Amino acid sequence: MTERGAKVGSVLEPARLGVLLSGRGSNFLAIHGAIERGELPARIAMVVSNLPEAAGLARARELGLPARAIAHRDEPSRHAHEQKVLATLEEVGVEWVCLAGYMRLLSAELVGRFPRRIVNIHPSLLPAFPGLDAQGQALEHGVKVSGCTVHLVDEGLDSGPIVVQRCVPVEDGDTTESLAARILEQEHEAYPEALRRLLTEPWRLEGRRLVFGRSGVA
Ligand code: GRF
């Protein structure tokens, strides 16, 4: 998987990212910051939100990035909404899709349009606590460590191959909010790191294990 990691001359061709979000967009901003600092050979070709009022979308516009609201509530069906999102991504030649707090499930069709090129971040150590309120689930379960996972997206819920994970301790006095804040700090490092590695290093899938490095090389 080296098309985007391949060198063109001696310069890495920046990958064209599409970011999908539904909320405040702090992970989107972490990715943007890494690009601006030259740490990620990518550019954000489009930011799409299914919620026009999402703070992340406003921030993208302030930053002068291409940004579009495609409100799911204005569409007659899930399929119709997704087709619009897909057309928008394809229109600007998006190569990698980054889910950054996007609160919609993707269909198998959309996943199939970007094979192994859709990345998500989830605020738990998957496969523990997929789905909504992962931090609340972790507290409720009584785990002593939690964290975040950056993974490739497949048709399941938070179920694709793991790229990067980061751990944080769960403290006795934690609330969902305090744990979420501790995890979020790690998310902001983990997401750019995972993208950087996917874009610049050779990697492959062995079953569901994502392995960095060339085949046969430790
Ligand atoms: C993050 O906790 C992320 O792990 C989850 O949704 C939240 C999005 O936060 N998928 P933000 O919008 O990136 O600030």
mmCIF file of C-alpha atoms and ligand atoms in Angstrom:
data_model
loop_
_atom_site.group_PDB
_atom_site.id
_atom_site.type_symbol
_atom_site.label_atom_id
_atom_site.label_comp_id
_atom_site.label_asym_id
_atom_site.label_seq_id
_atom_site.Cartn_x
_atom_site.Cartn_y
_atom_site.Cartn_z
ATOM 1 C CA MET A 1 0.000 0.000 0.000
ATOM 2 C CA THR A 2 2.426 2.592 -1.112
ATOM 3 C CA GLU A 3 0.727 4.723 -3.760
ATOM 4 C CA ARG A 4 0.445 7.653 -1.403
ATOM 5 C CA GLY A 5 3.649 6.839 0.380
ATOM 6 C CA ALA A 6 5.474 6.559 -2.926
ATOM 7 C CA LYS A 7 7.973 9.254 -3.638
ATOM 8 C CA VAL A 8 7.491 11.408 -6.679
ATOM 9 C CA GLY A 9 10.996 12.617 -7.422
ATOM 10 C CA SER A 10 12.165 13.118 -3.867
ATOM 11 C CA VAL A 11 8.952 14.761 -2.716
ATOM 12 C CA LEU A 12 5.998 12.999 -1.153
ATOM 13 C CA GLU A 13 2.847 13.641 -3.137
ATOM 14 C CA PRO A 14 0.327 15.037 -0.628
ATOM 15 C CA ALA A 15 -2.653 12.759 -0.189
ATOM 16 C CA ARG A 16 -6.046 14.352 -0.696
ATOM 17 C CA LEU A 17 -8.070 13.911 2.481
ATOM 18 C CA GLY A 18 -11.813 14.193 2.913
ATOM 19 C CA VAL A 19 -12.867 14.802 6.513
ATOM 20 C CA LEU A 20 -16.354 13.854 7.692
ATOM 21 C CA LEU A 21 -17.488 15.288 11.013
ATOM 22 C CA SER A 22 -20.621 15.995 13.021
ATOM 23 C CA GLY A 23 -19.372 18.016 15.982
ATOM 24 C CA ARG A 24 -16.724 20.280 17.424
ATOM 25 C CA GLY A 25 -13.991 18.947 15.112
ATOM 26 C CA SER A 26 -11.010 18.881 17.466
ATOM 27 C CA ASN A 27 -9.586 15.808 15.727
ATOM 28 C CA PHE A 28 -10.018 17.492 12.366
ATOM 29 C CA LEU A 29 -8.063 20.463 13.772
ATOM 30 C CA ALA A 30 -5.338 18.140 15.043
ATOM 31 C CA ILE A 31 -4.980 16.695 11.539
ATOM 32 C CA HIS A 32 -4.996 20.165 10.017
ATOM 33 C CA GLY A 33 -2.343 21.321 12.500
ATOM 34 C CA ALA A 34 -0.085 18.386 11.659
ATOM 35 C CA ILE A 35 -0.396 19.199 7.942
ATOM 36 C CA GLU A 36 0.386 22.865 8.581
ATOM 37 C CA ARG A 37 3.484 21.920 10.583
ATOM 38 C CA GLY A 38 4.680 19.753 7.713
ATOM 39 C CA GLU A 39 4.269 16.548 9.712
ATOM 40 C CA LEU A 40 1.733 14.961 7.415
ATOM 41 C CA PRO A 41 2.121 14.797 3.609
ATOM 42 C CA ALA A 42 -1.527 15.516 2.939
ATOM 43 C CA ARG A 43 -3.975 18.256 2.211
ATOM 44 C CA ILE A 44 -7.579 18.568 3.232
ATOM 45 C CA ALA A 45 -9.557 18.566 -0.008
ATOM 46 C CA MET A 46 -12.995 18.706 1.613
ATOM 47 C CA VAL A 47 -14.695 18.844 4.999
ATOM 48 C CA VAL A 48 -18.260 17.548 5.064
ATOM 49 C CA SER A 49 -20.708 17.642 7.944
ATOM 50 C CA ASN A 50 -24.127 16.052 8.137
ATOM 51 C CA LEU A 51 -25.004 18.748 10.705
ATOM 52 C CA PRO A 52 -24.869 22.271 9.249
ATOM 53 C CA GLU A 53 -24.463 23.733 12.744
ATOM 54 C CA ALA A 54 -21.363 21.645 13.592
ATOM 55 C CA ALA A 55 -18.626 23.811 15.102
ATOM 56 C CA GLY A 56 -16.017 21.866 13.131
ATOM 57 C CA LEU A 57 -17.592 22.949 9.852
ATOM 58 C CA ALA A 58 -17.509 26.623 10.862
ATOM 59 C CA ARG A 59 -13.870 26.232 11.857
ATOM 60 C CA ALA A 60 -13.037 24.649 8.485
ATOM 61 C CA ARG A 61 -14.607 27.630 6.729
ATOM 62 C CA GLU A 62 -12.664 30.077 8.916
ATOM 63 C CA LEU A 63 -9.505 28.263 7.899
ATOM 64 C CA GLY A 64 -10.424 28.696 4.241
ATOM 65 C CA LEU A 65 -10.823 24.981 3.602
ATOM 66 C CA PRO A 66 -13.435 23.615 1.195
ATOM 67 C CA ALA A 67 -16.334 22.751 3.476
ATOM 68 C CA ARG A 68 -19.856 21.620 2.812
ATOM 69 C CA ALA A 69 -22.929 20.908 4.918
ATOM 70 C CA ILE A 70 -24.938 17.977 3.629
ATOM 71 C CA ALA A 71 -27.774 17.727 6.118
ATOM 72 C CA HIS A 72 -29.052 14.194 6.523
ATOM 73 C CA ARG A 73 -32.380 15.525 7.744
ATOM 74 C CA ASP A 74 -32.972 17.207 4.357
ATOM 75 C CA GLU A 75 -32.587 13.942 2.448
ATOM 76 C CA PRO A 76 -35.358 11.401 1.813
ATOM 77 C CA SER A 77 -33.238 8.424 2.863
ATOM 78 C CA ARG A 78 -29.928 7.317 4.329
ATOM 79 C CA HIS A 79 -28.902 6.173 0.866
ATOM 80 C CA ALA A 80 -29.726 9.523 -0.742
ATOM 81 C CA HIS A 81 -27.712 11.361 1.886
ATOM 82 C CA GLU A 82 -24.718 9.116 1.490
ATOM 83 C CA GLN A 83 -24.801 9.417 -2.299
ATOM 84 C CA LYS A 84 -24.493 13.191 -1.931
ATOM 85 C CA VAL A 85 -21.579 12.814 0.468
ATOM 86 C CA LEU A 86 -19.898 10.377 -1.893
ATOM 87 C CA ALA A 87 -20.392 12.624 -4.929
ATOM 88 C CA THR A 88 -18.887 15.549 -2.992
ATOM 89 C CA LEU A 89 -15.818 13.537 -2.023
ATOM 90 C CA GLU A 90 -15.358 12.210 -5.538
ATOM 91 C CA GLU A 91 -15.866 15.634 -7.099
ATOM 92 C CA VAL A 92 -12.679 16.901 -5.439
ATOM 93 C CA GLY A 93 -10.699 13.685 -5.920
ATOM 94 C CA VAL A 94 -10.559 12.599 -2.288
ATOM 95 C CA GLU A 95 -8.226 9.618 -1.807
ATOM 96 C CA TRP A 96 -8.481 9.049 1.934
ATOM 97 C CA VAL A 97 -11.548 9.607 4.093
ATOM 98 C CA CYS A 98 -11.003 10.589 7.731
ATOM 99 C CA LEU A 99 -13.947 10.157 10.056
ATOM 100 C CA ALA A 100 -13.555 12.670 12.857
ATOM 101 C CA GLY A 101 -16.546 12.420 15.131
ATOM 102 C CA TYR A 102 -18.865 11.569 12.231
ATOM 103 C CA MET A 103 -22.057 10.233 13.775
ATOM 104 C CA ARG A 104 -23.320 8.262 10.768
ATOM 105 C CA LEU A 105 -22.700 4.653 9.844
ATOM 106 C CA LEU A 106 -21.210 4.161 6.394
ATOM 107 C CA SER A 107 -22.785 1.700 3.989
ATOM 108 C CA ALA A 108 -20.841 -1.177 2.467
ATOM 109 C CA GLU A 109 -21.049 0.678 -0.842
ATOM 110 C CA LEU A 110 -19.252 3.749 0.452
ATOM 111 C CA VAL A 111 -16.666 1.635 2.275
ATOM 112 C CA GLY A 112 -16.104 -0.226 -0.996
ATOM 113 C CA ARG A 113 -15.423 3.015 -2.880
ATOM 114 C CA PHE A 114 -12.400 3.712 -0.674
ATOM 115 C CA PRO A 115 -10.994 0.276 0.067
ATOM 116 C CA ARG A 116 -8.666 0.451 3.090
ATOM 117 C CA ARG A 117 -8.716 4.211 2.712
ATOM 118 C CA ILE A 118 -11.223 5.184 5.383
ATOM 119 C CA VAL A 119 -9.889 5.889 8.855
ATOM 120 C CA ASN A 120 -11.775 6.451 12.103
ATOM 121 C CA ILE A 121 -10.885 7.366 15.663
ATOM 122 C CA HIS A 122 -12.736 5.908 18.608
ATOM 123 C CA PRO A 123 -12.348 6.870 22.278
ATOM 124 C CA SER A 124 -11.668 3.412 23.723
ATOM 125 C CA LEU A 125 -9.200 0.598 23.357
ATOM 126 C CA LEU A 126 -11.088 -1.417 20.756
ATOM 127 C CA PRO A 127 -12.469 -4.015 20.621
ATOM 128 C CA ALA A 128 -13.638 -2.893 24.078
ATOM 129 C CA PHE A 129 -16.554 -0.481 24.166
ATOM 130 C CA PRO A 130 -17.513 0.159 20.538
ATOM 131 C CA GLY A 131 -20.427 2.449 19.720
ATOM 132 C CA LEU A 132 -21.782 5.423 21.587
ATOM 133 C CA ASP A 133 -20.490 6.758 24.914
ATOM 134 C CA ALA A 134 -17.332 4.657 24.937
ATOM 135 C CA GLN A 135 -15.925 6.605 27.886
ATOM 136 C CA GLY A 136 -19.122 6.060 29.902
ATOM 137 C CA GLN A 137 -19.054 2.368 29.036
ATOM 138 C CA ALA A 138 -15.437 2.139 30.242
ATOM 139 C CA LEU A 139 -16.252 3.815 33.560
ATOM 140 C CA GLU A 140 -19.320 1.669 34.051
ATOM 141 C CA HIS A 141 -17.306 -1.470 33.407
ATOM 142 C CA GLY A 142 -14.642 -0.421 35.897
ATOM 143 C CA VAL A 143 -11.589 -0.770 33.653
ATOM 144 C CA LYS A 144 -8.362 0.703 35.021
ATOM 145 C CA VAL A 145 -6.956 1.781 31.661
ATOM 146 C CA SER A 146 -8.676 3.068 28.583
ATOM 147 C CA GLY A 147 -7.546 5.094 25.601
ATOM 148 C CA CYS A 148 -8.215 5.602 21.948
ATOM 149 C CA THR A 149 -7.969 3.615 18.746
ATOM 150 C CA VAL A 150 -7.359 4.738 15.188
ATOM 151 C CA HIS A 151 -8.566 2.059 12.819
ATOM 152 C CA LEU A 152 -9.414 1.389 9.211
ATOM 153 C CA VAL A 153 -13.133 1.315 8.597
ATOM 154 C CA ASP A 154 -14.955 -1.775 7.413
ATOM 155 C CA GLU A 155 -18.694 -2.434 7.230
ATOM 156 C CA GLY A 156 -18.971 -3.091 10.970
ATOM 157 C CA LEU A 157 -19.275 -0.734 13.919
ATOM 158 C CA ASP A 158 -15.797 0.370 15.085
ATOM 159 C CA SER A 159 -14.525 -2.999 13.919
ATOM 160 C CA GLY A 160 -11.824 -2.522 11.264
ATOM 161 C CA PRO A 161 -8.072 -3.220 11.513
ATOM 162 C CA ILE A 162 -6.270 -1.244 14.219
ATOM 163 C CA VAL A 163 -3.610 1.258 13.149
ATOM 164 C CA VAL A 164 -2.585 3.013 16.392
ATOM 165 C CA GLN A 165 -3.739 2.834 20.015
ATOM 166 C CA ARG A 166 -2.891 5.046 22.973
ATOM 167 C CA CYS A 167 -3.585 4.264 26.644
ATOM 168 C CA VAL A 168 -4.598 6.473 29.548
ATOM 169 C CA PRO A 169 -5.220 5.550 33.187
ATOM 170 C CA VAL A 170 -8.756 5.582 34.549
ATOM 171 C CA GLU A 171 -8.683 7.357 37.934
ATOM 172 C CA ASP A 172 -10.994 6.509 40.824
ATOM 173 C CA GLY A 173 -12.614 9.946 40.805
ATOM 174 C CA ASP A 174 -13.138 10.099 37.041
ATOM 175 C CA THR A 175 -16.347 11.286 35.478
ATOM 176 C CA THR A 176 -17.199 10.632 31.849
ATOM 177 C CA GLU A 177 -16.045 14.183 31.135
ATOM 178 C CA SER A 178 -12.676 13.924 32.887
ATOM 179 C CA LEU A 179 -11.929 10.587 31.266
ATOM 180 C CA ALA A 180 -13.031 11.870 27.859
ATOM 181 C CA ALA A 181 -10.725 14.890 28.201
ATOM 182 C CA ARG A 182 -7.742 12.686 29.111
ATOM 183 C CA ILE A 183 -8.442 10.419 26.147
ATOM 184 C CA LEU A 184 -8.989 13.354 23.779
ATOM 185 C CA GLU A 185 -5.463 14.643 24.422
ATOM 186 C CA GLN A 186 -4.160 11.312 23.203
ATOM 187 C CA GLU A 187 -6.549 11.286 20.236
ATOM 188 C CA HIS A 188 -5.021 14.506 18.977
ATOM 189 C CA GLU A 189 -1.629 12.829 18.770
ATOM 190 C CA ALA A 190 -2.773 9.400 17.702
ATOM 191 C CA TYR A 191 -4.815 10.447 14.662
ATOM 192 C CA PRO A 192 -2.075 12.443 12.890
ATOM 193 C CA GLU A 193 0.454 9.762 13.815
ATOM 194 C CA ALA A 194 -1.697 7.002 12.331
ATOM 195 C CA LEU A 195 -2.273 8.971 9.134
ATOM 196 C CA ARG A 196 1.403 9.808 8.831
ATOM 197 C CA ARG A 197 2.357 6.171 9.145
ATOM 198 C CA LEU A 198 -0.311 5.004 6.687
ATOM 199 C CA LEU A 199 0.756 7.610 4.152
ATOM 200 C CA THR A 200 4.506 7.340 4.467
ATOM 201 C CA GLU A 201 5.315 3.766 5.468
ATOM 202 C CA PRO A 202 4.736 0.498 3.700
ATOM 203 C CA TRP A 203 2.056 -1.564 5.398
ATOM 204 C CA ARG A 204 -0.090 -4.572 4.758
ATOM 205 C CA LEU A 205 -2.937 -6.523 6.287
ATOM 206 C CA GLU A 206 -2.297 -10.000 7.645
ATOM 207 C CA GLY A 207 -5.811 -11.172 8.387
ATOM 208 C CA ARG A 208 -7.110 -8.309 10.437
ATOM 209 C CA ARG A 209 -3.642 -7.306 11.711
ATOM 210 C CA LEU A 210 -2.256 -4.166 10.145
ATOM 211 C CA VAL A 211 1.509 -4.592 9.954
ATOM 212 C CA PHE A 212 3.940 -1.799 9.148
ATOM 213 C CA GLY A 213 7.121 -2.565 7.246
ATOM 214 C CA ARG A 214 7.931 -4.482 4.125
ATOM 215 C CA SER A 215 6.934 -8.116 3.833
ATOM 216 C CA GLY A 216 9.605 -10.351 5.255
ATOM 217 C CA VAL A 217 11.333 -7.450 7.039
ATOM 218 C CA ALA A 218 11.054 -7.274 10.803
HETATM 219 C C1 GRF B 1 -13.874 11.901 19.615
HETATM 220 O O1 GRF B 1 -13.878 11.508 20.947
HETATM 221 C C2 GRF B 1 -13.724 10.724 18.701
HETATM 222 O O2 GRF B 1 -12.936 9.713 19.255
HETATM 223 C C3 GRF B 1 -15.134 10.248 18.528
HETATM 224 O O3 GRF B 1 -15.909 11.424 18.487
HETATM 225 C C4 GRF B 1 -15.222 12.466 19.176
HETATM 226 C C5 GRF B 1 -15.080 13.580 18.208
HETATM 227 O O4 GRF B 1 -14.516 14.718 18.807
HETATM 228 N N1 GRF B 1 -15.258 9.424 17.355
HETATM 229 P P1 GRF B 1 -14.084 15.937 17.916
HETATM 230 O O5 GRF B 1 -15.321 16.405 17.148
HETATM 231 O O6 GRF B 1 -12.995 15.486 16.986
HETATM 232 O O7 GRF B 1 -13.611 16.988 18.875
#
